[in-house]
mmCIF file of C-alpha atoms in Angstrom:
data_model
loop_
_atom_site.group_PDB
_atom_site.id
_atom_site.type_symbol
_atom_site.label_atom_id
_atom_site.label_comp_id
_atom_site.label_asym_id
_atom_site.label_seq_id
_atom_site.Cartn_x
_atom_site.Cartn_y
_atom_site.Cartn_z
ATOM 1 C CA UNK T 1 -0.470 79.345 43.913
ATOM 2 C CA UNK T 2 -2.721 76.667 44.960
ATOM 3 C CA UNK T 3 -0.485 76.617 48.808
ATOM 4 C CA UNK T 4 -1.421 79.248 50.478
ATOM 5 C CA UNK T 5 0.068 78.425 53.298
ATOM 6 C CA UNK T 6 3.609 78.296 51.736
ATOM 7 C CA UNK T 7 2.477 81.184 49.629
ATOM 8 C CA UNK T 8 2.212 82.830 52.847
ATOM 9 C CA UNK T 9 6.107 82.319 52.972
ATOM 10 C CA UNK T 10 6.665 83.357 49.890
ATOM 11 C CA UNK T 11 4.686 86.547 50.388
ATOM 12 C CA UNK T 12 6.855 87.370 53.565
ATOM 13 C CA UNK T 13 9.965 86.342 51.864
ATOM 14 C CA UNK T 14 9.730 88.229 48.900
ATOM 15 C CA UNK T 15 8.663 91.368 50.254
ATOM 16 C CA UNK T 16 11.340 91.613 53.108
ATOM 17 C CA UNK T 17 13.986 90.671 50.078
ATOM 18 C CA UNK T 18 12.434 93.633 48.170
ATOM 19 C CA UNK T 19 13.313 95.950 51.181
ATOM 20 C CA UNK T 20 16.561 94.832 51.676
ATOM 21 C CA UNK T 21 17.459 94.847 47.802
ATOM 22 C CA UNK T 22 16.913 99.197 48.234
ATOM 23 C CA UNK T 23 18.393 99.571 51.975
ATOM 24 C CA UNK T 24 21.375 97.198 51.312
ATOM 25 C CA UNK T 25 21.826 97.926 47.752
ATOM 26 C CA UNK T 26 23.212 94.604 46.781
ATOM 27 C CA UNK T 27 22.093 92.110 44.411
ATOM 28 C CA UNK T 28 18.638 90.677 44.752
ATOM 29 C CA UNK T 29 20.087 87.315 45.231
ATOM 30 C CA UNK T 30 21.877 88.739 48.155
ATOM 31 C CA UNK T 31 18.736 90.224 49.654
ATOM 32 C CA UNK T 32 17.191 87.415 49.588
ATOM 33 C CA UNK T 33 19.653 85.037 51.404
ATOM 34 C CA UNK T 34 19.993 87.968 54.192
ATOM 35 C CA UNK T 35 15.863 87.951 54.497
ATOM 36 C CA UNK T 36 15.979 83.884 54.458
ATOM 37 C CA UNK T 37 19.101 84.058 57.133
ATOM 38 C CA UNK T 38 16.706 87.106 59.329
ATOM 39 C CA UNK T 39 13.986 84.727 59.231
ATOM 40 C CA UNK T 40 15.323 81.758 60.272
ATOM 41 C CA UNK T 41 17.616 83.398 62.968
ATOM 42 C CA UNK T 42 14.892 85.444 64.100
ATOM 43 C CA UNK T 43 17.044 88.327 64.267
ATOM 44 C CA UNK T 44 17.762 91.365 61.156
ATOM 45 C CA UNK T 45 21.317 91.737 60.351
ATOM 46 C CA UNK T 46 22.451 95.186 60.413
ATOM 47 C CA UNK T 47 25.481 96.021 59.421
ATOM 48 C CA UNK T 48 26.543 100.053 59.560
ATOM 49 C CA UNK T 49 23.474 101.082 60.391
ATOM 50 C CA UNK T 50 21.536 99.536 57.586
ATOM 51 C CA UNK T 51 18.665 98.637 57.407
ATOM 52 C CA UNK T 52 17.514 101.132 59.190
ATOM 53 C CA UNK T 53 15.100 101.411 62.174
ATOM 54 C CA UNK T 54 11.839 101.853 59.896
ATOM 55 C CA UNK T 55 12.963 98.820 57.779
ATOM 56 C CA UNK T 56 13.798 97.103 60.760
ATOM 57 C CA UNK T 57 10.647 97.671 61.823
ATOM 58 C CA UNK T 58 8.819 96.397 58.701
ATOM 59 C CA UNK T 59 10.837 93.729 58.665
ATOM 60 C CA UNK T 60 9.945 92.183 61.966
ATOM 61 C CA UNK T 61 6.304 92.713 61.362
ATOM 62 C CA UNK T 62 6.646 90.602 58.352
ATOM 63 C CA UNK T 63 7.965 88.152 59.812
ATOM 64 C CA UNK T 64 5.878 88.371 62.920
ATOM 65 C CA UNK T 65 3.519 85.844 61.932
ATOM 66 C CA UNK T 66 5.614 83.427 60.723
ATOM 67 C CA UNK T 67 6.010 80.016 62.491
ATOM 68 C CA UNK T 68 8.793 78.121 60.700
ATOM 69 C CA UNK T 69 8.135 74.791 62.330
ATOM 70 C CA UNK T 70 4.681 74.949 60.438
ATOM 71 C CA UNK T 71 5.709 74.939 56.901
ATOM 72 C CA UNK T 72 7.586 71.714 55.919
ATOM 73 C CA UNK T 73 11.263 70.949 53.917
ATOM 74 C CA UNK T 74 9.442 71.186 50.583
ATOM 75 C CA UNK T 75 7.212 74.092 51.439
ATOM 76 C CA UNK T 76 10.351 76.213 52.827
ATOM 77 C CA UNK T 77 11.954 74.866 49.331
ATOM 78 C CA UNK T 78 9.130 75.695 46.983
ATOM 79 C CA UNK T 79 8.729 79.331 48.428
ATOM 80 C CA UNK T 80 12.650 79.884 48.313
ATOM 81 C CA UNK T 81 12.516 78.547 44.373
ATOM 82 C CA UNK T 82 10.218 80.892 43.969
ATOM 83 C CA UNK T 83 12.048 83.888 45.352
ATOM 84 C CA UNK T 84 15.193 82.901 43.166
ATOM 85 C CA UNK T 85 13.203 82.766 40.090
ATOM 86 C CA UNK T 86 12.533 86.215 41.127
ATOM 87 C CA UNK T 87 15.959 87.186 42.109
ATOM 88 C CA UNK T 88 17.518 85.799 38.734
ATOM 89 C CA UNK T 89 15.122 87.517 36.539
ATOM 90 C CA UNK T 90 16.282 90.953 38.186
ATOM 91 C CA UNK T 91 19.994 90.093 38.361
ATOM 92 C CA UNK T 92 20.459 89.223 34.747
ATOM 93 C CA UNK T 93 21.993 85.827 36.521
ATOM 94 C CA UNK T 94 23.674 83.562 33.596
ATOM 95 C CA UNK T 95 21.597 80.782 31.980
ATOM 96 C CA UNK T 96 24.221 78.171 33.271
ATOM 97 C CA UNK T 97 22.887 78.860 36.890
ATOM 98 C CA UNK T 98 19.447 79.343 35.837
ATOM 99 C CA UNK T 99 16.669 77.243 38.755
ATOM 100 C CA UNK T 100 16.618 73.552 37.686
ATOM 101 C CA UNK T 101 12.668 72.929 37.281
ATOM 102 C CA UNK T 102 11.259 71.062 39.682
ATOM 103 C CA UNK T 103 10.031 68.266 37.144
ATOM 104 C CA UNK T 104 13.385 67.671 36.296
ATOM 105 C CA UNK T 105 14.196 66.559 40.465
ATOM 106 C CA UNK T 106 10.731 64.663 39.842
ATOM 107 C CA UNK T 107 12.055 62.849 37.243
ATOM 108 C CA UNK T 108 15.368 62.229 38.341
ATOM 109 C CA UNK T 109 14.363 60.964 41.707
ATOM 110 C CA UNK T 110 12.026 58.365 40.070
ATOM 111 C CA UNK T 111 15.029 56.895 37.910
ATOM 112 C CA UNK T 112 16.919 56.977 41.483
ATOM 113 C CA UNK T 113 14.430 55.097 43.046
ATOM 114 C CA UNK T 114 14.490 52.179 40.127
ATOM 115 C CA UNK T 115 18.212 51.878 41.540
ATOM 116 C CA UNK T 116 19.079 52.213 44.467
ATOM 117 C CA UNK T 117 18.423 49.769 46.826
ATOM 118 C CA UNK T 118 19.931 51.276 50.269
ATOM 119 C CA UNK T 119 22.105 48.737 52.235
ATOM 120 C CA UNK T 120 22.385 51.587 55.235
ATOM 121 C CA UNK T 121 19.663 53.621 57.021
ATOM 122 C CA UNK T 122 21.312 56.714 55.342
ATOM 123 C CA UNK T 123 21.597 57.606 51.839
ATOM 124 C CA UNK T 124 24.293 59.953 50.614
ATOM 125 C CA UNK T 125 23.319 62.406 47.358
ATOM 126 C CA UNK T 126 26.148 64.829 46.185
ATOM 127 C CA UNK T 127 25.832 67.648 43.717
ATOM 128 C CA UNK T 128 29.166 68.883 42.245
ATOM 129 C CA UNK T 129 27.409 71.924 40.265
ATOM 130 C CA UNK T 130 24.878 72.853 42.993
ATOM 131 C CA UNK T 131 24.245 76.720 42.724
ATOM 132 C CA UNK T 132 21.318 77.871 44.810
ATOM 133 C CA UNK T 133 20.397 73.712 46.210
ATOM 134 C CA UNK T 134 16.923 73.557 44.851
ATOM 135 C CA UNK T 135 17.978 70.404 42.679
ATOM 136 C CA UNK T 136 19.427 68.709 44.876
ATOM 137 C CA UNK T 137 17.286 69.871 48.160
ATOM 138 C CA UNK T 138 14.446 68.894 46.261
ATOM 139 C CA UNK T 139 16.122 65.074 45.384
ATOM 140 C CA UNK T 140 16.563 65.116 49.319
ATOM 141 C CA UNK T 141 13.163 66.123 49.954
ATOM 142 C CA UNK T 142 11.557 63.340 47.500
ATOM 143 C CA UNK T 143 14.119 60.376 48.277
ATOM 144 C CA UNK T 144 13.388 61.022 52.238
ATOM 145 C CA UNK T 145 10.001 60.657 51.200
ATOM 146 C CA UNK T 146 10.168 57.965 48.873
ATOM 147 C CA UNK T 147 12.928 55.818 50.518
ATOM 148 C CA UNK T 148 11.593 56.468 54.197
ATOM 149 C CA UNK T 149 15.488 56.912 55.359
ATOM 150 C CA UNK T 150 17.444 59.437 55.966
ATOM 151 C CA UNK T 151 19.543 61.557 53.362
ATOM 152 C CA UNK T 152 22.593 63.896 53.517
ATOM 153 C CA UNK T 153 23.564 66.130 51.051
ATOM 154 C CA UNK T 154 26.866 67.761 49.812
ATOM 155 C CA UNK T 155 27.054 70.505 47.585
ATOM 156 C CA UNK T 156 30.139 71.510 45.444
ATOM 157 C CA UNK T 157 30.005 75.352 43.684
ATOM 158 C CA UNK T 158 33.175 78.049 43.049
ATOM 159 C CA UNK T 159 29.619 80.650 42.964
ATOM 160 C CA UNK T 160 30.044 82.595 46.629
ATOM 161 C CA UNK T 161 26.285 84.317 45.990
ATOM 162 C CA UNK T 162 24.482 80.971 44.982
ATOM 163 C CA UNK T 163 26.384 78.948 47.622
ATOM 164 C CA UNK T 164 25.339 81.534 50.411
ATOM 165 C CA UNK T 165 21.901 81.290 48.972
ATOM 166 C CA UNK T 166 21.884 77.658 49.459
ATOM 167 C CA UNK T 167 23.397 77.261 52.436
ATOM 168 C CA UNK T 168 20.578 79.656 54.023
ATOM 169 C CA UNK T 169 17.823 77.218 52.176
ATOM 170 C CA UNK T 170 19.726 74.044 53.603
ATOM 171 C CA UNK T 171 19.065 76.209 56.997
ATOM 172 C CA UNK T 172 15.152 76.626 56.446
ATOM 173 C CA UNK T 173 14.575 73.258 55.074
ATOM 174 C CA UNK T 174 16.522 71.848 58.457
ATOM 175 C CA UNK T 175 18.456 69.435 55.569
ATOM 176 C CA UNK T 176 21.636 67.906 56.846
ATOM 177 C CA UNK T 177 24.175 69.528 54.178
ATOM 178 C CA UNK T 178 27.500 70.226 53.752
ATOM 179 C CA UNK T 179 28.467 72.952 51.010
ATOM 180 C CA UNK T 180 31.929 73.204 49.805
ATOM 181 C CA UNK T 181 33.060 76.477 48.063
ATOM 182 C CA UNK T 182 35.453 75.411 45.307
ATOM 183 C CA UNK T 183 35.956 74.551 41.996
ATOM 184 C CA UNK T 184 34.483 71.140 41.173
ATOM 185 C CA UNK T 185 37.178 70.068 39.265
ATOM 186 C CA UNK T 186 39.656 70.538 41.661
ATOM 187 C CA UNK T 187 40.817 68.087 44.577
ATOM 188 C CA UNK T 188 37.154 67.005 45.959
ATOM 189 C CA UNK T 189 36.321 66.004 50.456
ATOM 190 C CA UNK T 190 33.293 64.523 48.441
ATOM 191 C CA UNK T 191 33.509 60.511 48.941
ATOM 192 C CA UNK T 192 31.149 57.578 48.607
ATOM 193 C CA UNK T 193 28.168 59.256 47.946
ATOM 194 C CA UNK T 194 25.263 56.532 47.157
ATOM 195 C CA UNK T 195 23.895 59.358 44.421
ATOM 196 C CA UNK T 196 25.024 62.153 41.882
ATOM 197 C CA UNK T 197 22.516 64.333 40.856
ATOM 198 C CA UNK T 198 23.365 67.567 38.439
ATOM 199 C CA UNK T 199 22.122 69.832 36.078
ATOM 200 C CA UNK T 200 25.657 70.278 34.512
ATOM 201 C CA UNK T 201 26.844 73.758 33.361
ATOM 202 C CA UNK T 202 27.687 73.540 29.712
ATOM 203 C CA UNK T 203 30.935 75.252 28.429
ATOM 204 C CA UNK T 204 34.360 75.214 28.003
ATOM 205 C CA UNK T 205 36.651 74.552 31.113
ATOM 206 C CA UNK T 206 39.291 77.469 31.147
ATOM 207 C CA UNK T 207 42.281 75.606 32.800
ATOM 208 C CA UNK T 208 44.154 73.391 30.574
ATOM 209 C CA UNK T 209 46.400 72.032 32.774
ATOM 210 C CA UNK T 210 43.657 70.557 35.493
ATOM 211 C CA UNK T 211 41.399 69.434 32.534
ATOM 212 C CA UNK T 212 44.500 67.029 31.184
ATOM 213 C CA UNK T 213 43.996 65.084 34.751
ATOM 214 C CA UNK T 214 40.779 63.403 33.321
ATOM 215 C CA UNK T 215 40.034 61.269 30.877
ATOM 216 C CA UNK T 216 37.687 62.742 28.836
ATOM 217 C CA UNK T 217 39.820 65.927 28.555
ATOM 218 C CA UNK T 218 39.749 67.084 24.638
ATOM 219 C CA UNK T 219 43.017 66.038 23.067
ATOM 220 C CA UNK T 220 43.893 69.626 22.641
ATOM 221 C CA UNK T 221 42.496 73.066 23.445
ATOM 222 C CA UNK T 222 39.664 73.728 26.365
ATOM 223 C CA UNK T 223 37.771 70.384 27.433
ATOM 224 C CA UNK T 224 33.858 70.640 27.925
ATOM 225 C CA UNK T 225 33.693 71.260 31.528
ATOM 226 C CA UNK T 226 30.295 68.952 31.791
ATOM 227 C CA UNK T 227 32.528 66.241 30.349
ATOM 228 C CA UNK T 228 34.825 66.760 32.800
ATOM 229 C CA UNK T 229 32.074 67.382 35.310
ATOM 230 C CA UNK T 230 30.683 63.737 34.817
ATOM 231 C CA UNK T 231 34.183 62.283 35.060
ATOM 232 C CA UNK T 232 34.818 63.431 38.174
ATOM 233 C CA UNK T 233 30.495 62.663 40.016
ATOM 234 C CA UNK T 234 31.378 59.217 39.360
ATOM 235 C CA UNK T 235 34.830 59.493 40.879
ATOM 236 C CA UNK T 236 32.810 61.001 44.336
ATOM 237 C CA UNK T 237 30.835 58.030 44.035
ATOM 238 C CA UNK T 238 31.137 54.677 45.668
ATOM 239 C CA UNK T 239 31.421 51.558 44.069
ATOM 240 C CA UNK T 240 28.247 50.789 42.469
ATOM 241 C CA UNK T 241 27.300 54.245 42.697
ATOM 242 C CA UNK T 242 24.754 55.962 40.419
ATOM 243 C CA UNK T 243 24.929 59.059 38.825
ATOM 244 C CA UNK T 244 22.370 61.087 36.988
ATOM 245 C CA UNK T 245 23.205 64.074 35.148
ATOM 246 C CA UNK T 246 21.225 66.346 33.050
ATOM 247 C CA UNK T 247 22.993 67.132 29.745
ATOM 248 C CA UNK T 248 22.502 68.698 26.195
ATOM 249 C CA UNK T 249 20.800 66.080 24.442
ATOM 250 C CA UNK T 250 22.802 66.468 21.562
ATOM 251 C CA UNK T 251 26.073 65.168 24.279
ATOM 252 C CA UNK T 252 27.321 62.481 22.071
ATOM 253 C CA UNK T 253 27.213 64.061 18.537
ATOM 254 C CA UNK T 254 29.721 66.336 18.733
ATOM 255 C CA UNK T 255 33.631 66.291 17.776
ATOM 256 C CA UNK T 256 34.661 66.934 21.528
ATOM 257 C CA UNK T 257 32.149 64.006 22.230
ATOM 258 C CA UNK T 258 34.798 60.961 21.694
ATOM 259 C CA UNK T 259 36.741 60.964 24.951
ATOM 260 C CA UNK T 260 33.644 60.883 26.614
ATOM 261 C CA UNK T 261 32.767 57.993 24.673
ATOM 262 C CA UNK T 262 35.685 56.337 25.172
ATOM 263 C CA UNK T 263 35.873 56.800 29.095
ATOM 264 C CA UNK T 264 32.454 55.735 29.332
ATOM 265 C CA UNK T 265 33.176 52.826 27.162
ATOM 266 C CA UNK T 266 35.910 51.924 29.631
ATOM 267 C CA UNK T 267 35.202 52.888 33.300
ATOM 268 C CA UNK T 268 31.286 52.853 34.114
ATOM 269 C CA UNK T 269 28.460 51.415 33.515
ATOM 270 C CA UNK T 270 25.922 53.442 30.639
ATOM 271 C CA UNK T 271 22.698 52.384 31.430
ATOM 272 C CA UNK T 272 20.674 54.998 30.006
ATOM 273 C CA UNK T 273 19.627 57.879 28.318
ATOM 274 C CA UNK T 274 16.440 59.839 28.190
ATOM 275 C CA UNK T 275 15.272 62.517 26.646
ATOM 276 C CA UNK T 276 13.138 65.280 28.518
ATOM 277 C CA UNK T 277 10.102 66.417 27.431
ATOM 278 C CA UNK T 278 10.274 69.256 24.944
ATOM 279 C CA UNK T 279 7.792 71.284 26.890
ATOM 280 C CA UNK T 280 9.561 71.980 29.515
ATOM 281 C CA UNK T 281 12.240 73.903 27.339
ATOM 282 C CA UNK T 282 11.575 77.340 25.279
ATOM 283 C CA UNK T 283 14.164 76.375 22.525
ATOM 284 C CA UNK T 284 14.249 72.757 20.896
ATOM 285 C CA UNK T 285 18.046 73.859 20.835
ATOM 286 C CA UNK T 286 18.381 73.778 24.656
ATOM 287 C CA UNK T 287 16.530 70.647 25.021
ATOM 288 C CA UNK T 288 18.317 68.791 27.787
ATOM 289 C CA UNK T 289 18.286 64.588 28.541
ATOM 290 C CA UNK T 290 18.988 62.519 31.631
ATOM 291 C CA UNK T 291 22.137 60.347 31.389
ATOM 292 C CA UNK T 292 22.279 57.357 33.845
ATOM 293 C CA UNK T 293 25.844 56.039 34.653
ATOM 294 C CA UNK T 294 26.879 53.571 37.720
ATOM 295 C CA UNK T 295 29.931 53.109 39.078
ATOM 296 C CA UNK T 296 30.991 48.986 39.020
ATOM 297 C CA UNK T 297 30.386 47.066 42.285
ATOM 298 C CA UNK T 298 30.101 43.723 43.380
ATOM 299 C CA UNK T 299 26.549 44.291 42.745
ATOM 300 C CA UNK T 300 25.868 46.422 39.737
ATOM 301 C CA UNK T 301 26.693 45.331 35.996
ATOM 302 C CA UNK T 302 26.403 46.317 32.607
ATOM 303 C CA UNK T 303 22.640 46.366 31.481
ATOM 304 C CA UNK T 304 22.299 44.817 27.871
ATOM 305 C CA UNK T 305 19.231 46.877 27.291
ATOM 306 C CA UNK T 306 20.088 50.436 28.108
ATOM 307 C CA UNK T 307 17.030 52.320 29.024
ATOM 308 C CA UNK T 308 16.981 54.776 25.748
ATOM 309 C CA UNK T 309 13.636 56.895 25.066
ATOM 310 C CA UNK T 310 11.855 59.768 26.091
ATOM 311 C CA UNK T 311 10.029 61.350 29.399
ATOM 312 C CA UNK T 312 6.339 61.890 28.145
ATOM 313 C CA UNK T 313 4.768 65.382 28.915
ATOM 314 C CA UNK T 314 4.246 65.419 32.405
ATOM 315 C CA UNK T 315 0.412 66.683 31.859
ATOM 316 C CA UNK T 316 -0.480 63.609 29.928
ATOM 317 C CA UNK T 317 -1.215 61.388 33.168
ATOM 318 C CA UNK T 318 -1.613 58.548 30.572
ATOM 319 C CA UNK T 319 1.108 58.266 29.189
ATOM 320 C CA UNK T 320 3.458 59.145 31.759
ATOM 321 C CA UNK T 321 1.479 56.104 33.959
ATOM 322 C CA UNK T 322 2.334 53.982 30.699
ATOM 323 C CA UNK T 323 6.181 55.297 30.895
ATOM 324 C CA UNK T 324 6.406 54.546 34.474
ATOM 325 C CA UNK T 325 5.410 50.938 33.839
ATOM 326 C CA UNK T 326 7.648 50.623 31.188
ATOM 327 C CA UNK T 327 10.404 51.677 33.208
ATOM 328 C CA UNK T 328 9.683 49.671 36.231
ATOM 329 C CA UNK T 329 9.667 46.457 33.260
ATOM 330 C CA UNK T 330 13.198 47.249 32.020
ATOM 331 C CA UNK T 331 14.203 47.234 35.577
ATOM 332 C CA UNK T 332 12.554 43.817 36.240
ATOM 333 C CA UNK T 333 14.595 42.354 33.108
ATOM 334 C CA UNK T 334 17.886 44.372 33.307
ATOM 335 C CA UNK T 335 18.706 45.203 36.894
ATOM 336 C CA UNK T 336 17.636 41.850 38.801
#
């Protein structure tokens, strides 16, 4: 790690997540959201006498050192990703709720940027597939940065473990977040966000009956749930609303692909498509791509050149300085 000061975090983190994984015997993503919640409390949990007064004791020298108000949101952030990339390994955790790579926030906050042009001193970014945060803490992280305003956040997940985990990152990073514990698809408190950002869960959506309330519900049998999932970002999103979503780049060739078509067709804006570089993905198979959609407003309108093409390799400094002109062009031409 070439931050050794958030390594130091990471260090302390990990190793009091370790101990609690044996005392408390629960799942290492557990342990780690109880170390994360001792730490930032300043207190260990104990709960029937666990963990136990030598633990305890180890504990609080770990954390001994630690001065939370000297590591910053993204340091707090990058150690925590780090931890869950650790925790999932162990657990065996699903690849639908696998850690979004950072370079895929990276890259979705640039596109953001191209957008949005804030009319408030607050910008609101909403995540109806959040998980553990780190997408769309880091998106809060780099707009804050980027936009010099403030941003909230609201989280949407029916996962109890990964919500828990994010709520105790939200915590560290001192992000202002509200996390809902639902399922996405269901009635939503979410409203006028400026900003969707997701790494949608691909699959089949298991209830029938709550699928045939959207429009790009599949005629007959289960509906895609990231289908559904996009349907119902831009319906949390105000008018002229953007929402970025990262999909299977193979989203519009299949069968089940023609409602989603159609609705898209109909209701929003489809401004773009990219595809993400193939490095960043072990199998060409799961290669993912960043779809752009906007809600209509007063101020937003179809583009008639929709930003199609491909990230470059983030290592190739070149090219991706060539891409980021490019992009910045197309904006110049198609969103004035």
């Amino acid at each position: 790690m070439a931050n050794e000061h958030m390594e130091s975090l990471y260090s302390a983190l990990d190793q009091a997540a370790t101990l609690l994984h044996k005392q408390v015997k629960t799942s290492f993503v557990e342990a780690a959201t109880e170390a994360g919640e001792d730490l930032q409390t300043g207190m260990i949990n104990h709960q029937d006498g666990v963990p136990d007064a030598d633990a305890t004791a180890k504990l609080e020298a770990l954390f001994a050192p630690l001065d939370l108000s000297t590591f910053s949101a993204e340091e707090c952030r990058q150690a925590l990703q780090l931890l869950l990339v650790k925790a999932i390994a162990i657990d065996g955790v699903e690849p639908n709720k696998q850690v979004t790579p950072d370079a895929m926030a990276e890259l979705a906050t640039f596109i953001a940027t191209v957008f949005i042009k804030p009319q408030t001193e607050t910008v609101k970014v909403a995540d109806l597939a959040v998980g553990s945060g780190n997408l769309l803490f880091a998106a809060m992280n780099q707009l804050a940065a980027a936009l010099k305003l403030k941003v909230q956040g609201i989280g949407v997940d029916n996962d109890d473990t990964l919500l828990a985990f994010a709520g105790m990152s939200s915590a560290l990073q001192q992000l202002d977040v509200a996390l809902y514990h639902q399922d996405a698809l269901g009635p939503l408190v979410v409203q006028d966000a400026d900003l969707v950002v997701s790494d949608l869960p691909v699959g089949y959506y298991p209830l029938d009956d709550r699928a045939k309330q959207f429009e790009t519900a599949a005629p007959k049998g289960h509906s895609y749930a990231h289908h559904l999932l996009i349907e119902q970002s831009l319906r949390a999103l105000k008018p002229g609303g953007l929402g970025l979503f990262f999909v299977p780049s193979s989203v519009f060739q299949s069968d089940e692909a023609k409602s989603l078509t159609a609705w898209l067709t109909r209701s929003v804006h489809f401004q773009g498509l990219l595809n993400l570089p193939q490095n960043l993905f072990a199998d060409s198979k799961a290669q993912k791509s960043l779809l752009i959609l906007q809600n209509p407003g007063s101020k937003t309108h179809q583009v008639k050149q929709v930003l199609l093409g491909a990230f470059p390799a983030l290592t190739d400094q070149a090219a991706f300085r060539q891409f980021i002109a490019s992009v910045h062009d197309w904006a110049k031409q198609n969103l004035a």
